[in-house]
């Protein structure tokens, strides 16, 4: 049970829209460069405040924000096609992924 929880936690952290993680690339595809920057800023602020004000007892979220801010600072590589919109099914998968991240991380707070 502990290994399953740790696996879910690591995958949920990777799906947060920060840096060059999977979530960062999903937000870049869904919202474009400007929207991805706004979601990254909002997520960084939210996780930092949760870590600083004691909502995360183990400080996992604050440590992950520090990790992404320090080691993932280089610019995002260009995407082959940034003009076309994503289709409905891929957008729906992105929304479902965001809901799953919330369901996994919210009980930690």
Tab-separated table of N, CA, C and O in Angstrom:
chain	number	residue	atom	x	y	z
A	1	UNK	N	0.821	-1.181	0.000
A	1	UNK	CA	0.000	0.000	0.000
A	1	UNK	C	0.874	1.258	0.000
A	1	UNK	O	0.506	2.240	-0.644
A	2	UNK	N	1.994	1.219	0.696
A	2	UNK	CA	2.862	2.391	0.744
A	2	UNK	C	3.510	2.619	-0.616
A	2	UNK	O	3.601	3.761	-1.086
A	3	UNK	N	3.941	1.543	-1.269
A	3	UNK	CA	4.566	1.682	-2.592
A	3	UNK	C	3.563	2.227	-3.607
A	3	UNK	O	3.918	3.041	-4.457
A	4	UNK	N	2.314	1.811	-3.514
A	4	UNK	CA	1.289	2.325	-4.410
A	4	UNK	C	1.040	3.800	-4.199
A	4	UNK	O	0.878	4.563	-5.157
A	5	UNK	N	1.011	4.216	-2.928
A	5	UNK	CA	0.809	5.636	-2.628
A	5	UNK	C	1.982	6.467	-3.128
A	5	UNK	O	1.786	7.549	-3.705
A	6	UNK	N	3.190	5.985	-2.922
A	6	UNK	CA	4.367	6.730	-3.377
A	6	UNK	C	4.377	6.827	-4.899
A	6	UNK	O	4.691	7.881	-5.464
A	7	UNK	N	3.990	5.758	-5.585
A	7	UNK	CA	3.914	5.801	-7.040
A	7	UNK	C	2.884	6.790	-7.528
A	7	UNK	O	3.126	7.544	-8.471
A	8	UNK	N	1.710	6.796	-6.881
A	8	UNK	CA	0.675	7.770	-7.252
A	8	UNK	C	1.136	9.191	-6.971
A	8	UNK	O	0.878	10.110	-7.761
A	9	UNK	N	1.824	9.394	-5.865
A	9	UNK	CA	2.320	10.727	-5.503
A	9	UNK	C	3.345	11.228	-6.510
A	9	UNK	O	3.289	12.384	-6.951
A	10	UNK	N	4.272	10.376	-6.905
A	10	UNK	CA	5.299	10.787	-7.871
A	10	UNK	C	4.676	11.112	-9.217
A	10	UNK	O	5.033	12.108	-9.862
A	11	UNK	N	3.731	10.298	-9.660
A	11	UNK	CA	3.069	10.584	-10.932
A	11	UNK	C	2.220	11.848	-10.856
A	11	UNK	O	2.139	12.604	-11.825
A	12	UNK	N	1.579	12.094	-9.716
A	12	UNK	CA	0.791	13.319	-9.558
A	12	UNK	C	1.691	14.548	-9.564
A	12	UNK	O	1.342	15.577	-10.155
A	13	UNK	N	2.846	14.470	-8.931
A	13	UNK	CA	3.774	15.600	-8.951
A	13	UNK	C	4.300	15.850	-10.367
A	13	UNK	O	4.489	16.997	-10.768
A	14	UNK	N	4.513	14.778	-11.129
A	14	UNK	CA	4.987	14.942	-12.506
A	14	UNK	C	3.925	15.572	-13.398
A	14	UNK	O	4.252	16.193	-14.406
A	15	UNK	N	2.650	15.443	-13.037
A	15	UNK	CA	1.582	16.022	-13.844
A	15	UNK	C	1.228	17.453	-13.436
A	15	UNK	O	0.332	18.050	-14.030
A	16	UNK	N	1.917	18.003	-12.449
A	16	UNK	CA	1.718	19.415	-12.116
A	16	UNK	C	2.329	20.279	-13.216
A	16	UNK	O	3.390	19.953	-13.744
A	17	UNK	N	1.686	21.372	-13.579
A	17	UNK	CA	2.221	22.202	-14.666
A	17	UNK	C	3.403	23.066	-14.225
A	17	UNK	O	3.313	24.283	-14.115
A	18	UNK	N	4.521	22.414	-13.980
A	18	UNK	CA	5.744	23.097	-13.563
A	18	UNK	C	6.900	22.651	-14.447
A	18	UNK	O	7.097	21.458	-14.663
A	19	UNK	N	7.682	23.582	-14.924
A	19	UNK	CA	8.916	23.268	-15.630
A	19	UNK	C	8.722	22.389	-16.848
A	19	UNK	O	7.785	22.542	-17.617
A	20	UNK	N	9.627	21.437	-17.004
A	20	UNK	CA	9.611	20.538	-18.148
A	20	UNK	C	9.038	19.183	-17.782
A	20	UNK	O	9.394	18.165	-18.371
A	21	UNK	N	8.178	19.144	-16.810
A	21	UNK	CA	7.543	17.887	-16.428
A	21	UNK	C	6.427	17.563	-17.417
A	21	UNK	O	6.136	18.327	-18.326
A	22	UNK	N	5.800	16.418	-17.238
A	22	UNK	CA	4.702	16.030	-18.123
A	22	UNK	C	3.562	17.049	-18.062
A	22	UNK	O	2.974	17.396	-19.079
A	23	UNK	N	3.260	17.529	-16.867
A	23	UNK	CA	2.193	18.524	-16.717
A	23	UNK	C	2.534	19.844	-17.375
A	23	UNK	O	1.661	20.536	-17.903
A	24	UNK	N	3.798	20.217	-17.352
A	24	UNK	CA	4.216	21.437	-18.031
A	24	UNK	C	4.021	21.341	-19.536
A	24	UNK	O	3.602	22.286	-20.193
A	25	UNK	N	4.303	20.177	-20.081
A	25	UNK	CA	4.112	19.982	-21.520
A	25	UNK	C	2.637	19.895	-21.888
A	25	UNK	O	2.229	20.362	-22.948
A	26	UNK	N	1.829	19.303	-21.004
A	26	UNK	CA	0.384	19.257	-21.256
A	26	UNK	C	-0.201	20.665	-21.235
A	26	UNK	O	-1.001	21.031	-22.098
A	27	UNK	N	0.196	21.472	-20.253
A	27	UNK	CA	-0.324	22.843	-20.194
A	27	UNK	C	0.157	23.674	-21.374
A	27	UNK	O	-0.575	24.536	-21.867
A	28	UNK	N	1.365	23.403	-21.862
A	28	UNK	CA	1.861	24.108	-23.037
A	28	UNK	C	1.032	23.743	-24.272
A	28	UNK	O	0.689	24.605	-25.086
A	29	UNK	N	0.668	22.478	-24.391
A	29	UNK	CA	-0.142	22.056	-25.537
A	29	UNK	C	-1.573	22.580	-25.435
A	29	UNK	O	-2.187	22.922	-26.434
A	30	UNK	N	-2.117	22.649	-24.222
A	30	UNK	CA	-3.511	23.061	-24.058
A	30	UNK	C	-3.688	24.576	-24.114
A	30	UNK	O	-4.661	25.064	-24.688
A	31	UNK	N	-2.762	25.333	-23.527
A	31	UNK	CA	-2.963	26.763	-23.367
A	31	UNK	C	-2.001	27.634	-24.168
A	31	UNK	O	-2.108	28.854	-24.142
A	32	UNK	N	-1.002	27.071	-24.806
A	32	UNK	CA	-0.005	27.866	-25.513
A	32	UNK	C	1.067	28.366	-24.542
A	32	UNK	O	1.018	28.114	-23.343
A	33	UNK	N	2.023	29.088	-25.063
A	33	UNK	CA	3.152	29.526	-24.222
A	33	UNK	C	2.721	30.508	-23.138
A	33	UNK	O	3.142	30.413	-21.999
A	34	UNK	N	1.885	31.454	-23.479
A	34	UNK	CA	1.455	32.466	-22.509
A	34	UNK	C	0.594	31.840	-21.410
A	34	UNK	O	0.780	32.112	-20.230
A	35	UNK	N	-0.337	30.991	-21.801
A	35	UNK	CA	-1.191	30.321	-20.826
A	35	UNK	C	-0.420	29.350	-19.953
A	35	UNK	O	-0.697	29.209	-18.766
A	36	UNK	N	0.573	28.670	-20.539
A	36	UNK	CA	1.401	27.753	-19.754
A	36	UNK	C	2.218	28.520	-18.719
A	36	UNK	O	2.422	28.044	-17.596
A	37	UNK	N	2.686	29.717	-19.085
A	37	UNK	CA	3.429	30.537	-18.126
A	37	UNK	C	2.535	30.954	-16.960
A	37	UNK	O	2.959	30.920	-15.804
A	38	UNK	N	1.296	31.330	-17.258
A	38	UNK	CA	0.366	31.738	-16.200
A	38	UNK	C	0.038	30.557	-15.282
A	38	UNK	O	0.033	30.702	-14.057
A	39	UNK	N	-0.213	29.382	-15.856
A	39	UNK	CA	-0.510	28.215	-15.009
A	39	UNK	C	0.706	27.801	-14.192
A	39	UNK	O	0.561	27.388	-13.046
A	40	UNK	N	1.907	27.924	-14.768
A	40	UNK	CA	3.117	27.606	-14.006
A	40	UNK	C	3.284	28.575	-12.838
A	40	UNK	O	3.598	28.169	-11.726
A	41	UNK	N	3.047	29.859	-13.085
A	41	UNK	CA	3.164	30.863	-12.036
A	41	UNK	C	2.141	30.628	-10.928
A	41	UNK	O	2.482	30.670	-9.741
A	42	UNK	N	0.893	30.362	-11.320
A	42	UNK	CA	-0.165	30.109	-10.341
A	42	UNK	C	0.123	28.848	-9.526
A	42	UNK	O	-0.036	28.842	-8.300
A	43	UNK	N	0.563	27.782	-10.178
A	43	UNK	CA	0.868	26.536	-9.474
A	43	UNK	C	2.045	26.710	-8.532
A	43	UNK	O	2.021	26.222	-7.400
A	44	UNK	N	3.076	27.415	-8.977
A	44	UNK	CA	4.235	27.664	-8.116
A	44	UNK	C	3.838	28.467	-6.888
A	44	UNK	O	4.243	28.135	-5.767
A	45	UNK	N	3.042	29.495	-7.077
A	45	UNK	CA	2.595	30.321	-5.957
A	45	UNK	C	1.732	29.513	-4.988
A	45	UNK	O	1.920	29.588	-3.770
A	46	UNK	N	0.812	28.730	-5.522
A	46	UNK	CA	-0.079	27.935	-4.686
A	46	UNK	C	0.685	26.894	-3.867
A	46	UNK	O	0.464	26.747	-2.654
A	47	UNK	N	1.608	26.185	-4.492
A	47	UNK	CA	2.363	25.156	-3.772
A	47	UNK	C	3.340	25.772	-2.765
A	47	UNK	O	3.558	25.210	-1.688
A	48	UNK	N	3.919	26.911	-3.099
A	48	UNK	CA	4.814	27.588	-2.160
A	48	UNK	C	4.057	28.065	-0.928
A	48	UNK	O	4.520	27.892	0.200
A	49	UNK	N	2.893	28.657	-1.145
A	49	UNK	CA	2.085	29.101	0.000
A	49	UNK	C	1.614	27.923	0.847
A	49	UNK	O	1.586	28.019	2.075
A	50	UNK	N	1.255	26.815	0.199
A	50	UNK	CA	0.848	25.623	0.957
A	50	UNK	C	2.005	25.084	1.785
A	50	UNK	O	1.814	24.638	2.918
A	51	UNK	N	3.214	25.135	1.241
A	51	UNK	CA	4.374	24.663	1.993
A	51	UNK	C	4.786	25.600	3.112
A	51	UNK	O	5.169	25.171	4.201
A	52	UNK	N	4.695	26.907	2.877
A	52	UNK	CA	5.141	27.869	3.882
A	52	UNK	C	4.161	28.026	5.036
A	52	UNK	O	4.579	28.287	6.168
A	53	UNK	N	2.881	27.892	4.776
A	53	UNK	CA	1.894	28.096	5.827
A	53	UNK	C	1.454	26.807	6.501
A	53	UNK	O	0.432	26.770	7.175
A	54	UNK	N	2.205	25.734	6.309
A	54	UNK	CA	1.976	24.519	7.068
A	54	UNK	C	0.853	23.638	6.585
A	54	UNK	O	0.419	22.749	7.310
A	55	UNK	N	0.364	23.826	5.370
A	55	UNK	CA	-0.684	22.954	4.863
A	55	UNK	C	-0.130	21.605	4.413
A	55	UNK	O	-0.863	20.646	4.294
A	56	UNK	N	1.159	21.554	4.160
A	56	UNK	CA	1.831	20.312	3.770
A	56	UNK	C	2.793	19.940	4.895
A	56	UNK	O	3.871	20.497	5.007
A	57	UNK	N	2.407	18.977	5.709
A	57	UNK	CA	3.205	18.630	6.892
A	57	UNK	C	4.578	18.063	6.537
A	57	UNK	O	5.549	18.261	7.260
A	58	UNK	N	4.669	17.340	5.427
A	58	UNK	CA	5.932	16.693	5.058
A	58	UNK	C	6.798	17.561	4.151
A	58	UNK	O	7.900	17.167	3.793
A	59	UNK	N	6.309	18.720	3.751
A	59	UNK	CA	7.016	19.653	2.870
A	59	UNK	C	7.413	19.049	1.530
A	59	UNK	O	8.404	19.439	0.926
A	60	UNK	N	6.643	18.075	1.058
A	60	UNK	CA	6.917	17.459	-0.238
A	60	UNK	C	6.654	18.459	-1.360
A	60	UNK	O	7.432	18.569	-2.302
A	61	UNK	N	5.564	19.197	-1.255
A	61	UNK	CA	5.212	20.140	-2.316
A	61	UNK	C	6.218	21.281	-2.411
A	61	UNK	O	6.609	21.683	-3.506
A	62	UNK	N	6.661	21.783	-1.270
A	62	UNK	CA	7.654	22.860	-1.272
A	62	UNK	C	8.991	22.363	-1.829
A	62	UNK	O	9.647	23.071	-2.606
A	63	UNK	N	9.381	21.158	-1.482
A	63	UNK	CA	10.624	20.589	-2.012
A	63	UNK	C	10.527	20.386	-3.515
A	63	UNK	O	11.502	20.618	-4.248
A	64	UNK	N	9.358	19.993	-3.997
A	64	UNK	CA	9.192	19.796	-5.440
A	64	UNK	C	9.230	21.126	-6.186
A	64	UNK	O	9.796	21.205	-7.288
A	65	UNK	N	8.658	22.162	-5.605
A	65	UNK	CA	8.734	23.485	-6.232
A	65	UNK	C	10.188	23.954	-6.296
A	65	UNK	O	10.638	24.464	-7.320
A	66	UNK	N	10.927	23.776	-5.232
A	66	UNK	CA	12.343	24.157	-5.238
A	66	UNK	C	13.121	23.364	-6.275
A	66	UNK	O	13.978	23.902	-6.976
A	67	UNK	N	12.821	22.078	-6.392
A	67	UNK	CA	13.482	21.241	-7.397
A	67	UNK	C	13.229	21.773	-8.806
A	67	UNK	O	14.155	21.915	-9.605
A	68	UNK	N	11.972	22.071	-9.114
A	68	UNK	CA	11.663	22.534	-10.467
A	68	UNK	C	12.218	23.934	-10.737
A	68	UNK	O	12.609	24.228	-11.863
A	69	UNK	N	12.253	24.780	-9.714
A	69	UNK	CA	12.793	26.130	-9.918
A	69	UNK	C	14.305	26.128	-10.098
A	69	UNK	O	14.851	26.953	-10.840
A	70	UNK	N	14.998	25.205	-9.458
A	70	UNK	CA	16.461	25.188	-9.531
A	70	UNK	C	16.955	24.409	-10.744
A	70	UNK	O	17.801	24.885	-11.504
A	71	UNK	N	16.444	23.207	-10.959
A	71	UNK	CA	17.009	22.337	-11.979
A	71	UNK	C	16.254	22.326	-13.304
A	71	UNK	O	16.663	21.634	-14.225
A	72	UNK	N	15.184	23.055	-13.430
A	72	UNK	CA	14.459	23.077	-14.701
A	72	UNK	C	14.230	24.513	-15.161
A	72	UNK	O	13.124	24.918	-15.453
A	73	UNK	N	15.304	25.275	-15.248
A	73	UNK	CA	15.183	26.685	-15.578
A	73	UNK	C	15.416	26.995	-17.047
A	73	UNK	O	15.161	28.106	-17.480
A	74	UNK	N	15.927	26.074	-17.836
A	74	UNK	CA	16.212	26.402	-19.239
A	74	UNK	C	14.913	26.598	-20.020
A	74	UNK	O	13.847	26.180	-19.606
A	75	UNK	N	15.049	27.225	-21.152
A	75	UNK	CA	13.879	27.540	-21.970
A	75	UNK	C	13.297	26.277	-22.584
A	75	UNK	O	14.003	25.314	-22.854
A	76	UNK	N	12.011	26.324	-22.836
A	76	UNK	CA	11.317	25.212	-23.470
A	76	UNK	C	11.704	25.147	-24.941
A	76	UNK	O	11.772	26.157	-25.622
A	77	UNK	N	11.964	23.947	-25.430
A	77	UNK	CA	12.293	23.771	-26.835
A	77	UNK	C	11.089	24.049	-27.714
A	77	UNK	O	9.944	23.921	-27.274
A	78	UNK	N	11.321	24.446	-28.946
A	78	UNK	CA	10.184	24.750	-29.816
A	78	UNK	C	9.384	23.490	-30.162
A	78	UNK	O	9.942	22.412	-30.318
A	79	UNK	N	8.097	23.666	-30.260
A	79	UNK	CA	7.215	22.570	-30.616
A	79	UNK	C	7.045	22.583	-32.126
A	79	UNK	O	7.024	23.650	-32.750
A	80	UNK	N	6.899	21.419	-32.713
A	80	UNK	CA	6.801	21.321	-34.160
A	80	UNK	C	5.605	22.091	-34.709
A	80	UNK	O	5.699	22.751	-35.724
A	81	UNK	N	4.476	22.027	-34.006
A	81	UNK	CA	3.286	22.696	-34.509
A	81	UNK	C	2.562	23.357	-33.337
A	81	UNK	O	1.861	22.696	-32.583
A	82	UNK	N	2.740	24.641	-33.199
A	82	UNK	CA	2.081	25.374	-32.126
A	82	UNK	C	0.836	26.114	-32.602
A	82	UNK	O	0.205	26.802	-31.828
A	83	UNK	N	0.480	25.982	-33.860
A	83	UNK	CA	-0.622	26.743	-34.424
A	83	UNK	C	-1.941	26.000	-34.278
A	83	UNK	O	-2.954	26.583	-33.914
A	84	UNK	N	-1.948	24.709	-34.558
A	84	UNK	CA	-3.192	23.936	-34.527
A	84	UNK	C	-3.689	23.742	-33.109
A	84	UNK	O	-2.897	23.567	-32.182
A	85	UNK	N	-5.001	23.781	-32.961
A	85	UNK	CA	-5.635	23.517	-31.668
A	85	UNK	C	-5.646	22.013	-31.415
A	85	UNK	O	-5.646	21.214	-32.351
A	86	UNK	N	-5.673	21.620	-30.151
A	86	UNK	CA	-5.788	20.201	-29.842
A	86	UNK	C	-7.246	19.786	-29.994
A	86	UNK	O	-8.152	20.602	-29.854
A	87	UNK	N	-7.455	18.518	-30.278
A	87	UNK	CA	-8.829	18.058	-30.468
A	87	UNK	C	-9.505	17.823	-29.118
A	87	UNK	O	-8.879	17.867	-28.066
A	88	UNK	N	-10.809	17.573	-29.167
A	88	UNK	CA	-11.622	17.464	-27.952
A	88	UNK	C	-11.166	16.324	-27.054
A	88	UNK	O	-11.095	16.480	-25.834
A	89	UNK	N	-10.836	15.180	-27.626
A	89	UNK	CA	-10.468	14.023	-26.800
A	89	UNK	C	-9.169	14.264	-26.040
A	89	UNK	O	-9.040	13.887	-24.873
A	90	UNK	N	-8.207	14.921	-26.656
A	90	UNK	CA	-6.949	15.211	-25.955
A	90	UNK	C	-7.145	16.278	-24.879
A	90	UNK	O	-6.541	16.227	-23.822
A	91	UNK	N	-7.996	17.248	-25.161
A	91	UNK	CA	-8.320	18.245	-24.133
A	91	UNK	C	-9.032	17.611	-22.948
A	91	UNK	O	-8.765	17.953	-21.802
A	92	UNK	N	-9.929	16.675	-23.246
A	92	UNK	CA	-10.634	15.967	-22.178
A	92	UNK	C	-9.670	15.134	-21.341
A	92	UNK	O	-9.787	15.099	-20.109
A	93	UNK	N	-8.702	14.486	-21.977
A	93	UNK	CA	-7.695	13.729	-21.228
A	93	UNK	C	-6.861	14.642	-20.337
A	93	UNK	O	-6.496	14.265	-19.216
A	94	UNK	N	-6.539	15.842	-20.812
A	94	UNK	CA	-5.803	16.797	-19.990
A	94	UNK	C	-6.600	17.235	-18.773
A	94	UNK	O	-6.062	17.349	-17.669
A	95	UNK	N	-7.893	17.462	-18.957
A	95	UNK	CA	-8.752	17.854	-17.831
A	95	UNK	C	-8.895	16.708	-16.836
A	95	UNK	O	-8.836	16.918	-15.616
A	96	UNK	N	-9.071	15.489	-17.332
A	96	UNK	CA	-9.172	14.323	-16.443
A	96	UNK	C	-7.878	14.132	-15.665
A	96	UNK	O	-7.893	13.827	-14.471
A	97	UNK	N	-6.735	14.341	-16.333
A	97	UNK	CA	-5.449	14.252	-15.636
A	97	UNK	C	-5.327	15.279	-14.522
A	97	UNK	O	-4.835	14.982	-13.434
A	98	UNK	N	-5.789	16.502	-14.774
A	98	UNK	CA	-5.745	17.545	-13.744
A	98	UNK	C	-6.648	17.197	-12.568
A	98	UNK	O	-6.291	17.434	-11.406
A	99	UNK	N	-7.804	16.620	-12.840
A	99	UNK	CA	-8.704	16.205	-11.760
A	99	UNK	C	-8.073	15.094	-10.934
A	99	UNK	O	-8.146	15.107	-9.693
A	100	UNK	N	-7.416	14.138	-11.589
A	100	UNK	CA	-6.758	13.054	-10.856
A	100	UNK	C	-5.617	13.576	-9.983
A	100	UNK	O	-5.418	13.099	-8.861
A	101	UNK	N	-4.874	14.553	-10.489
A	101	UNK	CA	-3.809	15.153	-9.679
A	101	UNK	C	-4.402	15.792	-8.428
A	101	UNK	O	-3.878	15.634	-7.326
A	102	UNK	N	-5.492	16.507	-8.599
A	102	UNK	CA	-6.158	17.120	-7.441
A	102	UNK	C	-6.644	16.078	-6.444
A	102	UNK	O	-6.502	16.246	-5.238
A	103	UNK	N	-7.210	14.999	-6.950
A	103	UNK	CA	-7.719	13.956	-6.044
A	103	UNK	C	-6.592	13.257	-5.294
A	103	UNK	O	-6.797	12.782	-4.173
A	104	UNK	N	-5.429	13.196	-5.880
A	104	UNK	CA	-4.295	12.543	-5.202
A	104	UNK	C	-3.620	13.488	-4.230
A	104	UNK	O	-3.276	13.100	-3.106
A	105	UNK	N	-3.436	14.755	-4.600
A	105	UNK	CA	-2.661	15.673	-3.758
A	105	UNK	C	-3.474	16.385	-2.687
A	105	UNK	O	-2.912	16.752	-1.659
A	106	UNK	N	-4.742	16.605	-2.886
A	106	UNK	CA	-5.542	17.328	-1.892
A	106	UNK	C	-5.623	16.600	-0.547
A	106	UNK	O	-5.530	17.259	0.491
A	107	UNK	N	-5.753	15.270	-0.516
A	107	UNK	CA	-5.765	14.614	0.814
A	107	UNK	C	-4.460	14.778	1.613
A	107	UNK	O	-4.456	14.613	2.821
A	108	UNK	N	-3.357	15.140	0.925
A	108	UNK	CA	-2.097	15.370	1.637
A	108	UNK	C	-2.136	16.654	2.447
A	108	UNK	O	-1.396	16.811	3.410
A	109	UNK	N	-2.947	17.616	2.045
A	109	UNK	CA	-2.963	18.933	2.696
A	109	UNK	C	-3.723	18.909	4.000
A	109	UNK	O	-4.503	18.182	4.354
